[in-house]
Amino acid sequence: MSINYQILKKRYLNLFDYNEEYFNSIMTDVLFAYSEIAEILEKNKINNVLEVGSGTGVLINVLKDNFKNIKFTGLDPNQSGFHNYEKISKKLLQNNDSINVIKSPIGKFETKEKYDLIFSFNVFEHIESQSEYISKTNELLAVNGKNIIFAPNYDFPYEPHFILPIIINKKITHTLFSRIIKDHETKTKEEGLWNALNFTGKKGIEKILTANNCKYFFDYGIKKKMLDRVINDKTFRKRQGFASILAIISRFLFLDKILFDFFKIPFPYMKLTIVK
């Protein structure tokens, strides 16, 4: 079951007060996330789904429209107040009682439900205690359930929210680029975004997974999908700025295969699946 931009625009643009630039910045992620999650729902027997960090609620709403026999729950603390997600979510869900969206951080979320699928898109890097997140979501999984995390991989020295190289560590990077970081937060109305980011990369996350006795695997097919997205998605390409130009050049010259496949340099984005 596929969706496209025009369908989303017709139905949801009004929720964004007809601000197309802001709408596009959200929808490019919704379209990509939908393609990933819909494929899982189509290929597996899934009855109960939890999205952690449901944000505007558009993704979970679109999923429900296309998979009517599945129960969807959204979890979003909205603690940092980034963007205008809570306002949009309230308008979206005002007359929609088929989706349950709960305002709570994952650590304080209490339920007797067990979920066949738990997923999060670009949320994990905002979690202060990633160990708690993995432990808690693992508890919420049904037997044979899947917990899928899409997030930046900070083992590659690049910060995608601010489009900055990471120089040694987070503290030094902030010292060197403090003006750029402040200007970005002011422009996007994301005050405190930098401080809220957790720079743990794939290696650090594997240590957490091992400590929690998790069964897991990384889907390395995400590399091709992300590079394809840079080439085909104009909004995403614009958002990534100079980094997208480097990605396109590397694909054109086959440098991506040399760097990431031959030399095994960490790819800057990851798809992690934890199974129970």
Coordinates of N, CA and C in Angstrom, one line a residue, residues 40-276:
I40 N 7.2 -3.8 6.5 CA 7.2 -4.8 7.6 C 5.8 -5.3 7.9
L41 N 4.8 -4.4 7.9 CA 3.4 -4.7 8.2 C 2.9 -5.7 7.2
E42 N 3.3 -5.5 5.9 CA 2.8 -6.4 4.9 C 3.4 -7.8 4.9
K43 N 4.6 -7.9 5.4 CA 5.3 -9.2 5.4 C 5.2 -10.0 6.7
N44 N 4.6 -9.4 7.7 CA 4.6 -10.0 9.0 C 3.2 -10.0 9.6
K45 N 2.9 -11.0 10.4 CA 1.6 -11.0 11.1 C 1.7 -10.1 12.4
I46 N 1.1 -8.9 12.2 CA 1.3 -7.9 13.3 C -0.1 -7.4 13.6
N47 N -0.4 -7.4 14.9 CA -1.7 -6.9 15.4 C -1.7 -5.6 16.2
N48 N -0.5 -5.3 16.8 CA -0.4 -4.3 17.8 C 0.9 -3.5 17.6
V49 N 0.9 -2.2 17.3 CA 2.0 -1.4 17.0 C 2.2 -0.2 17.9
L50 N 3.4 0.0 18.4 CA 3.7 1.2 19.2 C 4.8 2.0 18.4
E51 N 4.4 3.3 18.2 CA 5.4 4.2 17.7 C 5.9 5.1 18.8
V52 N 7.2 5.1 19.1 CA 7.8 5.9 20.1 C 8.3 7.2 19.5
G53 N 7.8 8.3 19.9 CA 8.1 9.6 19.3 C 7.2 9.9 18.1
S54 N 5.9 9.9 18.3 CA 4.9 10.0 17.2 C 4.8 11.4 16.7
G55 N 5.4 12.4 17.4 CA 5.5 13.8 16.9 C 4.1 14.3 16.4
T56 N 4.0 14.7 15.2 CA 2.8 15.3 14.7 C 1.6 14.3 14.6
G57 N 1.9 13.0 14.6 CA 0.9 12.0 14.5 C 0.5 11.6 13.1
V58 N 1.1 12.3 12.1 CA 0.7 12.1 10.7 C 1.1 10.7 10.3
L59 N 2.3 10.2 10.6 CA 2.8 8.9 10.2 C 1.9 7.8 10.7
I60 N 1.6 7.8 12.0 CA 0.8 6.8 12.6 C -0.7 6.9 12.0
N61 N -1.1 8.1 11.7 CA -2.5 8.2 11.2 C -2.5 7.6 9.7
V62 N -1.5 7.9 8.9 CA -1.5 7.3 7.6 C -1.4 5.8 7.6
L63 N -0.6 5.3 8.6 CA -0.5 3.8 8.7 C -1.8 3.2 9.1
K64 N -2.6 3.9 10.0 CA -3.9 3.4 10.4 C -4.8 3.4 9.2
D65 N -4.8 4.4 8.4 CA -5.7 4.5 7.2 C -5.5 3.3 6.3
N66 N -4.2 2.8 6.2 CA -3.9 1.8 5.2 C -3.8 0.4 5.8
F67 N -3.8 0.3 7.1 CA -3.8 -1.0 7.8 C -4.8 -1.0 8.9
K68 N -6.1 -1.0 8.5 CA -7.2 -0.8 9.4 C -7.4 -1.8 10.5
N69 N -6.9 -3.0 10.2 CA -7.1 -4.1 11.2 C -6.0 -4.2 12.3
I70 N -5.0 -3.2 12.2 CA -3.9 -3.2 13.2 C -4.2 -2.1 14.2
K71 N -3.9 -2.4 15.4 CA -4.1 -1.4 16.5 C -2.8 -0.6 16.6
F72 N -2.9 0.7 16.5 CA -1.7 1.6 16.6 C -1.8 2.5 17.8
T73 N -0.7 2.6 18.5 CA -0.5 3.5 19.7 C 0.7 4.4 19.4
G74 N 0.6 5.7 19.7 CA 1.7 6.6 19.6 C 2.1 7.1 21.0
L75 N 3.4 7.2 21.2 CA 3.9 7.7 22.5 C 4.8 8.9 22.2
D76 N 4.5 10.0 22.8 CA 5.3 11.2 22.6 C 5.3 12.1 23.8
P77 N 6.5 12.3 24.4 CA 6.5 13.1 25.6 C 6.4 14.6 25.3
N78 N 6.9 15.0 24.1 CA 6.9 16.4 23.7 C 7.6 17.3 24.8
Q79 N 8.6 16.7 25.5 CA 9.2 17.4 26.6 C 10.0 18.6 26.3
S80 N 10.7 18.6 25.1 CA 11.6 19.7 24.8 C 10.8 20.8 24.1
G81 N 9.6 20.5 23.6 CA 8.9 21.6 22.9 C 9.4 21.9 21.5
F82 N 10.1 21.0 20.9 CA 10.7 21.3 19.6 C 9.5 21.4 18.6
H83 N 9.7 22.3 17.6 CA 8.8 22.5 16.5 C 7.4 22.9 17.1
N84 N 6.4 22.4 16.5 CA 5.0 22.7 16.9 C 4.2 21.4 16.9
Y85 N 4.9 20.3 17.2 CA 4.3 19.0 17.0 C 3.1 18.7 17.8
E86 N 3.1 19.1 19.0 CA 1.9 18.8 19.9 C 0.7 19.5 19.4
K87 N 0.8 20.8 18.9 CA -0.4 21.5 18.4 C -0.9 20.8 17.2
I88 N -0.1 20.4 16.3 CA -0.5 19.7 15.1 C -1.2 18.3 15.5
S89 N -0.6 17.6 16.4 CA -1.1 16.3 16.8 C -2.5 16.4 17.4
K90 N -2.7 17.4 18.2 CA -4.0 17.6 18.8 C -5.1 17.9 17.8
K91 N -4.7 18.7 16.8 CA -5.7 19.0 15.7 C -6.0 17.8 14.9
L92 N -5.0 17.0 14.6 CA -5.1 15.8 13.8 C -6.0 14.7 14.5
L93 N -5.8 14.6 15.8 CA -6.5 13.5 16.5 C -7.8 13.9 17.2
Q94 N -8.1 15.2 17.0 CA -9.3 15.7 17.6 C -10.6 14.9 17.3
N95 N -10.7 14.6 16.1 CA -11.9 13.8 15.7 C -11.6 12.4 15.2
N96 N -10.5 11.9 15.8 CA -10.0 10.5 15.4 C -9.8 9.7 16.6
D97 N -10.7 8.9 16.9 CA -10.6 8.0 18.1 C -10.1 6.6 17.9
S98 N -9.6 6.4 16.6 CA -9.1 5.1 16.3 C -7.6 4.9 16.6
I99 N -7.0 6.0 17.0 CA -5.6 6.0 17.3 C -5.4 6.5 18.8
N100 N -4.6 5.9 19.5 CA -4.3 6.3 20.9 C -2.9 6.9 21.0
V101 N -2.9 8.2 21.3 CA -1.6 8.9 21.4 C -1.4 9.3 22.9
I102 N -0.4 8.8 23.5 CA -0.1 9.0 24.9 C 1.0 10.0 25.1
K103 N 0.9 10.9 26.0 CA 1.9 11.9 26.3 C 2.7 11.4 27.5
S104 N 3.8 10.8 27.2 CA 4.6 10.2 28.3 C 6.0 9.8 27.8
P105 N 7.0 10.1 28.6 CA 8.3 9.5 28.2 C 8.3 8.0 28.3
I106 N 9.2 7.4 27.5 CA 9.2 5.9 27.5 C 9.4 5.3 28.8
G107 N 10.3 5.9 29.7 CA 10.6 5.3 31.0 C 9.5 5.3 31.9
K108 N 8.5 6.2 31.8 CA 7.3 6.2 32.7 C 6.1 5.7 32.1
F109 N 6.2 5.1 30.9 CA 5.0 4.5 30.2 C 4.6 3.2 30.8
E110 N 3.4 3.1 31.3 CA 3.0 1.9 31.9 C 1.8 1.3 31.2
T111 N 1.8 0.0 30.8 CA 0.7 -0.6 30.1 C 0.8 -2.1 30.2
K112 N -0.3 -2.8 30.1 CA -0.3 -4.2 30.1 C -0.2 -4.8 28.7
E113 N -0.2 -3.9 27.7 CA -0.1 -4.3 26.3 C 1.3 -4.9 26.0
K114 N 1.3 -5.8 25.0 CA 2.6 -6.3 24.4 C 2.5 -6.0 22.9
Y115 N 3.5 -5.5 22.4 CA 3.5 -5.0 21.0 C 4.2 -6.0 20.0
D116 N 3.6 -6.2 18.9 CA 4.3 -7.1 17.9 C 5.4 -6.3 17.2
L117 N 5.2 -4.9 17.1 CA 6.1 -4.0 16.5 C 6.2 -2.7 17.3
I118 N 7.4 -2.4 17.6 CA 7.7 -1.1 18.2 C 8.7 -0.4 17.3
F119 N 8.5 0.9 16.9 CA 9.5 1.5 16.1 C 9.6 3.0 16.4
S120 N 10.8 3.5 16.1 CA 11.0 5.0 16.2 C 11.9 5.5 15.1
F121 N 11.5 6.7 14.6 CA 12.3 7.3 13.5 C 12.9 8.6 14.1
N122 N 14.3 8.6 14.0 CA 15.0 9.9 14.4 C 14.6 10.4 15.8
V123 N 14.4 9.4 16.7 CA 14.1 9.7 18.0 C 15.2 9.3 19.0
F124 N 15.8 8.2 18.7 CA 16.7 7.6 19.6 C 17.9 8.5 20.0
E125 N 18.3 9.4 19.1 CA 19.4 10.3 19.4 C 19.0 11.4 20.4
H126 N 17.7 11.5 20.6 CA 17.2 12.5 21.6 C 16.9 11.9 23.0
I127 N 17.1 10.6 23.1 CA 16.9 9.9 24.3 C 18.1 10.0 25.3
E128 N 17.8 10.6 26.5 CA 18.9 10.8 27.4 C 19.5 9.4 27.9
S129 N 18.7 8.5 28.3 CA 19.1 7.2 28.7 C 18.7 6.2 27.7
Q130 N 19.7 5.9 26.7 CA 19.4 4.9 25.7 C 19.3 3.5 26.2
S131 N 20.0 3.3 27.3 CA 19.9 1.9 27.9 C 18.5 1.7 28.5
E132 N 18.0 2.7 29.1 CA 16.6 2.6 29.6 C 15.6 2.4 28.5
Y133 N 15.8 3.1 27.4 CA 14.9 3.0 26.2 C 14.9 1.5 25.7
I134 N 16.1 1.0 25.5 CA 16.2 -0.4 25.0 C 15.6 -1.4 26.0
S135 N 15.9 -1.2 27.3 CA 15.4 -2.1 28.3 C 13.8 -2.1 28.3
K136 N 13.3 -0.8 28.3 CA 11.8 -0.6 28.5 C 11.1 -1.2 27.2
T137 N 11.6 -0.8 26.0 CA 10.9 -1.3 24.8 C 11.0 -2.8 24.7
N138 N 12.1 -3.4 25.2 CA 12.2 -4.8 25.1 C 11.2 -5.5 26.0
E139 N 10.9 -4.9 27.1 CA 9.9 -5.4 28.0 C 8.5 -5.3 27.4
L140 N 8.3 -4.3 26.5 CA 7.0 -4.1 25.9 C 6.7 -5.0 24.7
L141 N 7.8 -5.6 24.2 CA 7.7 -6.5 23.0 C 6.9 -7.8 23.3
A142 N 6.1 -8.2 22.4 CA 5.5 -9.5 22.5 C 6.5 -10.5 22.0
V143 N 6.3 -11.8 22.4 CA 7.2 -12.9 21.9 C 7.2 -12.8 20.4
N144 N 8.4 -12.9 19.8 CA 8.7 -12.8 18.4 C 8.5 -11.4 17.8
G145 N 8.3 -10.4 18.7 CA 8.1 -9.1 18.3 C 9.4 -8.4 17.8
K146 N 9.3 -7.3 17.1 CA 10.4 -6.6 16.6 C 10.4 -5.1 17.1
N147 N 11.6 -4.7 17.5 CA 11.8 -3.3 17.9 C 12.8 -2.7 16.9
I148 N 12.3 -1.7 16.1 CA 13.2 -1.2 15.1 C 13.5 0.3 15.4
I149 N 14.7 0.6 15.3 CA 15.2 2.0 15.6 C 16.0 2.5 14.4
F150 N 15.5 3.7 13.9 CA 16.2 4.4 12.8 C 16.8 5.6 13.4
A151 N 18.1 5.8 13.2 CA 18.8 6.9 13.9 C 20.1 7.2 13.3
P152 N 20.6 8.4 13.5 CA 22.0 8.7 13.1 C 23.0 7.8 13.8
N153 N 24.1 7.5 13.1 CA 25.2 6.7 13.7 C 26.3 7.7 13.9
Y154 N 26.6 8.1 15.2 CA 27.6 9.1 15.5 C 29.0 8.5 15.5
D155 N 29.2 7.2 15.1 CA 30.5 6.7 14.9 C 31.1 7.4 13.7
F156 N 30.2 7.8 12.8 CA 30.7 8.7 11.6 C 30.6 10.1 12.1
P157 N 31.7 10.9 12.0 CA 31.8 12.2 12.6 C 31.0 13.3 11.8
Y158 N 29.7 13.2 11.9 CA 28.8 14.1 11.3 C 27.5 14.3 12.1
E159 N 27.1 15.5 12.3 CA 25.8 15.8 13.0 C 24.8 16.3 12.0
P160 N 23.8 15.4 11.7 CA 22.8 15.8 10.7 C 21.8 16.8 11.0
H161 N 21.5 17.1 12.2 CA 20.5 18.1 12.6 C 21.1 19.5 12.3
F162 N 22.4 19.7 12.6 CA 23.0 21.0 12.4 C 23.9 21.0 11.2
I163 N 24.1 19.9 10.5 CA 24.9 19.8 9.3 C 26.3 20.2 9.6
L164 N 26.9 19.5 10.6 CA 28.3 19.9 11.1 C 29.1 18.7 11.2
P165 N 30.4 18.8 11.0 CA 31.4 17.7 11.3 C 31.6 17.7 12.8
I166 N 31.7 16.5 13.3 CA 32.0 16.3 14.7 C 33.5 16.3 14.9
I167 N 34.0 17.3 15.6 CA 35.4 17.4 15.9 C 35.8 16.9 17.3
I168 N 36.3 15.7 17.3 CA 36.7 14.9 18.5 C 35.5 14.5 19.3
N169 N 34.7 15.4 19.9 CA 33.6 15.1 20.7 C 32.5 16.2 20.7
K170 N 31.5 16.0 21.4 CA 30.3 16.9 21.4 C 30.7 18.3 21.9
K171 N 31.5 18.3 23.0 CA 31.9 19.5 23.7 C 32.8 20.4 22.8
I172 N 33.8 19.8 22.2 CA 34.7 20.5 21.4 C 34.0 21.0 20.1
T173 N 33.1 20.2 19.6 CA 32.4 20.6 18.4 C 31.5 21.8 18.7
H174 N 30.9 21.8 19.9 CA 30.1 23.0 20.3 C 30.9 24.2 20.5
T175 N 32.1 24.1 21.0 CA 33.0 25.2 21.2 C 33.4 25.8 19.9
L176 N 33.7 25.0 18.9 CA 34.1 25.5 17.6 C 33.0 26.0 16.8
F177 N 31.8 25.5 16.9 CA 30.6 25.9 16.1 C 29.5 26.5 16.9
S178 N 29.8 27.1 18.0 CA 28.7 27.6 18.9 C 27.8 28.6 18.2
R179 N 28.4 29.5 17.4 CA 27.5 30.5 16.7 C 26.6 29.9 15.7
I180 N 27.1 28.9 14.9 CA 26.2 28.2 14.0 C 25.1 27.4 14.7
I181 N 25.5 26.8 15.8 CA 24.5 26.0 16.6 C 23.4 26.9 17.1
K182 N 23.8 28.1 17.7 CA 22.8 29.0 18.3 C 21.9 29.6 17.2
D183 N 22.5 29.9 16.0 CA 21.7 30.5 14.9 C 20.7 29.5 14.4
H184 N 21.1 28.2 14.3 CA 20.2 27.2 13.8 C 19.1 27.0 14.8
E185 N 19.3 27.0 16.1 CA 18.3 26.8 17.1 C 17.3 27.9 17.1
T186 N 17.8 29.1 16.9 CA 17.0 30.3 16.8 C 16.1 30.3 15.6
K187 N 16.7 30.0 14.4 CA 16.0 30.0 13.2 C 14.9 28.9 13.2
T188 N 15.2 27.8 13.7 CA 14.2 26.6 13.6 C 13.3 26.6 14.9
K189 N 13.5 27.5 15.8 CA 12.8 27.5 17.1 C 12.9 26.2 17.8
E190 N 14.2 25.7 17.8 CA 14.5 24.4 18.5 C 15.5 24.7 19.6
E191 N 15.2 25.6 20.5 CA 16.1 26.0 21.6 C 16.4 24.7 22.4
G192 N 17.7 24.5 22.7 CA 18.1 23.3 23.5 C 18.3 22.0 22.7
L193 N 18.1 22.1 21.4 CA 18.2 20.9 20.6 C 19.6 20.3 20.7
W194 N 20.7 21.1 20.6 CA 22.0 20.6 20.7 C 22.3 19.8 22.0
N195 N 21.9 20.4 23.1 CA 22.1 19.8 24.5 C 21.3 18.5 24.6
A196 N 20.2 18.4 23.9 CA 19.4 17.2 24.0 C 19.8 16.0 23.2
L197 N 20.8 16.3 22.3 CA 21.3 15.2 21.5 C 22.2 14.2 22.2
N198 N 22.1 13.0 22.0 CA 22.9 11.9 22.5 C 23.8 11.4 21.4
F199 N 25.1 11.6 21.5 CA 26.0 11.3 20.4 C 26.5 9.8 20.4
T200 N 25.8 8.9 21.0 CA 26.3 7.5 21.1 C 26.1 6.9 19.6
G201 N 27.2 6.3 19.2 CA 27.2 5.6 17.9 C 26.9 4.1 18.0
K202 N 27.0 3.5 16.8 CA 26.7 2.1 16.7 C 27.5 1.2 17.7
K203 N 28.8 1.5 17.9 CA 29.6 0.7 18.8 C 29.1 0.8 20.3
G204 N 28.8 2.0 20.7 CA 28.2 2.3 22.0 C 26.9 1.6 22.2
I205 N 26.1 1.6 21.2 CA 24.7 1.0 21.3 C 24.9 -0.5 21.4
E206 N 25.8 -1.1 20.7 CA 26.0 -2.5 20.7 C 26.4 -3.0 22.2
K207 N 27.1 -2.1 22.9 CA 27.5 -2.4 24.3 C 26.2 -2.4 25.1
I208 N 25.3 -1.5 24.9 CA 24.0 -1.4 25.6 C 23.2 -2.7 25.3
L209 N 23.1 -3.0 24.0 CA 22.4 -4.2 23.6 C 22.9 -5.5 24.3
T210 N 24.2 -5.6 24.3 CA 24.8 -6.8 24.9 C 24.5 -6.8 26.4
A211 N 24.6 -5.7 27.1 CA 24.3 -5.6 28.5 C 22.9 -5.9 28.8
N212 N 22.0 -5.7 27.9 CA 20.6 -6.0 28.1 C 20.2 -7.4 27.5
N213 N 21.2 -8.2 27.1 CA 21.0 -9.5 26.6 C 20.0 -9.5 25.4
C214 N 20.1 -8.5 24.5 CA 19.2 -8.4 23.4 C 19.7 -9.2 22.2
K215 N 18.8 -9.7 21.4 CA 19.1 -10.3 20.1 C 18.8 -9.2 19.1
Y216 N 19.7 -9.0 18.2 CA 19.6 -7.8 17.3 C 20.4 -8.0 16.1
F217 N 20.1 -7.2 15.1 CA 20.9 -7.1 13.9 C 20.8 -5.7 13.3
F218 N 21.8 -5.3 12.5 CA 21.8 -4.0 11.8 C 21.5 -4.3 10.3
D219 N 20.6 -3.6 9.8 CA 20.2 -3.7 8.4 C 21.1 -2.8 7.5
Y220 N 22.1 -3.3 6.9 CA 23.0 -2.5 6.1 C 22.5 -2.1 4.8
G221 N 21.3 -2.5 4.5 CA 20.6 -2.1 3.2 C 20.2 -0.6 3.4
I222 N 20.2 -0.1 4.6 CA 19.8 1.3 4.8 C 20.7 2.3 4.1
K223 N 22.0 1.8 3.9 CA 22.9 2.7 3.2 C 22.4 3.1 1.8
K224 N 22.1 2.1 1.0 CA 21.6 2.3 -0.4 C 20.3 3.2 -0.3
K225 N 19.4 2.9 0.6 CA 18.2 3.6 0.7 C 18.4 5.1 1.0
M226 N 19.3 5.4 1.9 CA 19.6 6.8 2.3 C 20.3 7.5 1.1
L227 N 21.2 6.9 0.4 CA 21.9 7.5 -0.7 C 20.9 7.7 -1.8
D228 N 20.0 6.8 -2.1 CA 18.9 7.0 -3.0 C 18.0 8.1 -2.7
R229 N 17.8 8.3 -1.4 CA 16.9 9.3 -0.9 C 17.5 10.7 -1.1
V230 N 18.8 10.8 -0.9 CA 19.5 12.1 -1.2 C 19.4 12.5 -2.6
I231 N 19.5 11.5 -3.5 CA 19.4 11.8 -4.9 C 18.0 12.1 -5.4
N232 N 17.0 11.4 -4.8 CA 15.6 11.5 -5.4 C 14.7 12.4 -4.6
D233 N 15.1 12.8 -3.4 CA 14.2 13.6 -2.5 C 14.8 15.0 -2.4
K234 N 14.2 15.9 -3.1 CA 14.7 17.3 -3.1 C 14.7 18.0 -1.8
T235 N 13.6 17.8 -1.1 CA 13.5 18.4 0.3 C 14.5 17.9 1.2
F236 N 14.7 16.6 1.2 CA 15.8 16.0 2.1 C 17.1 16.4 1.7
R237 N 17.4 16.5 0.4 CA 18.7 16.9 -0.2 C 19.0 18.3 0.3
K238 N 18.0 19.2 0.2 CA 18.2 20.6 0.5 C 18.5 20.7 2.0
R239 N 17.8 19.9 2.8 CA 17.9 20.0 4.3 C 19.3 19.6 4.7
Q240 N 19.9 18.6 4.0 CA 21.3 18.1 4.3 C 22.4 19.0 3.8
G241 N 22.0 20.0 2.9 CA 23.0 21.0 2.5 C 24.2 20.3 1.8
F242 N 25.4 20.8 2.2 CA 26.7 20.4 1.6 C 26.9 18.9 1.7
A243 N 26.4 18.3 2.8 CA 26.6 16.9 3.0 C 25.9 16.1 1.9
S244 N 24.8 16.6 1.4 CA 24.1 15.8 0.3 C 24.9 15.9 -1.0
I245 N 25.6 17.0 -1.2 CA 26.5 17.1 -2.4 C 27.6 16.1 -2.3
L246 N 28.2 16.0 -1.2 CA 29.3 15.0 -1.0 C 28.8 13.6 -1.2
A247 N 27.5 13.3 -0.7 CA 26.9 12.0 -0.9 C 26.7 11.7 -2.3
I248 N 26.2 12.6 -3.1 CA 25.9 12.4 -4.5 C 27.2 12.2 -5.3
I249 N 28.2 13.0 -5.0 CA 29.5 12.8 -5.6 C 30.1 11.4 -5.3
S250 N 30.0 11.0 -4.1 CA 30.5 9.7 -3.7 C 29.8 8.6 -4.4
R251 N 28.5 8.7 -4.6 CA 27.7 7.7 -5.3 C 28.1 7.7 -6.8
F252 N 28.3 8.8 -7.4 CA 28.6 8.9 -8.8 C 30.0 8.3 -9.1
L253 N 30.9 8.5 -8.1 CA 32.3 8.0 -8.3 C 32.5 6.7 -7.7
F254 N 31.5 6.1 -7.2 CA 31.5 4.8 -6.5 C 32.4 4.8 -5.2
L255 N 32.6 6.0 -4.7 CA 33.3 6.2 -3.4 C 32.6 5.6 -2.2
D256 N 31.3 5.6 -2.3 CA 30.5 5.0 -1.2 C 30.8 3.5 -1.0
K257 N 31.0 2.8 -2.1 CA 31.4 1.4 -2.0 C 32.8 1.2 -1.4
I258 N 33.7 2.1 -1.8 CA 35.1 2.0 -1.4 C 35.2 2.4 0.1
L259 N 34.5 3.4 0.5 CA 34.6 3.9 1.9 C 33.8 3.0 2.9
F260 N 32.5 2.7 2.5 CA 31.7 2.0 3.5 C 31.7 0.5 3.3
D261 N 32.0 0.0 2.1 CA 32.0 -1.5 2.0 C 33.4 -2.1 2.1
F262 N 34.4 -1.4 1.4 CA 35.7 -1.9 1.4 C 36.5 -1.5 2.7
F263 N 36.5 -0.2 3.0 CA 37.3 0.2 4.2 C 36.4 0.1 5.5
K264 N 35.2 -0.2 5.4 CA 34.3 -0.4 6.5 C 34.1 0.9 7.4
I265 N 34.2 2.0 6.8 CA 34.0 3.3 7.5 C 32.5 3.3 7.9
P266 N 32.2 3.6 9.2 CA 30.8 3.6 9.6 C 29.9 4.5 8.8
F267 N 28.7 4.0 8.4 CA 27.8 4.8 7.6 C 27.1 5.7 8.6
P268 N 26.8 7.0 8.2 CA 26.2 7.9 9.2 C 24.7 7.7 9.6
Y269 N 24.1 6.7 9.1 CA 22.7 6.4 9.5 C 22.6 4.9 9.7
M270 N 21.7 4.5 10.6 CA 21.6 3.1 10.9 C 20.1 2.7 11.1
K271 N 19.9 1.4 10.8 CA 18.6 0.8 11.1 C 18.9 -0.5 11.9
L272 N 18.4 -0.4 13.1 CA 18.7 -1.5 14.1 C 17.4 -2.2 14.4
T273 N 17.4 -3.5 14.3 CA 16.2 -4.4 14.7 C 16.6 -5.2 15.9
I274 N 15.8 -5.1 16.9 CA 15.9 -5.9 18.1 C 14.7 -6.9 18.1
V275 N 15.0 -8.2 18.3 CA 14.0 -9.2 18.2 C 13.9 -9.9 19.6
K276 N 12.7 -10.4 19.8 CA 12.4 -11.1 21.1 C 11.9 -12.5 20.9

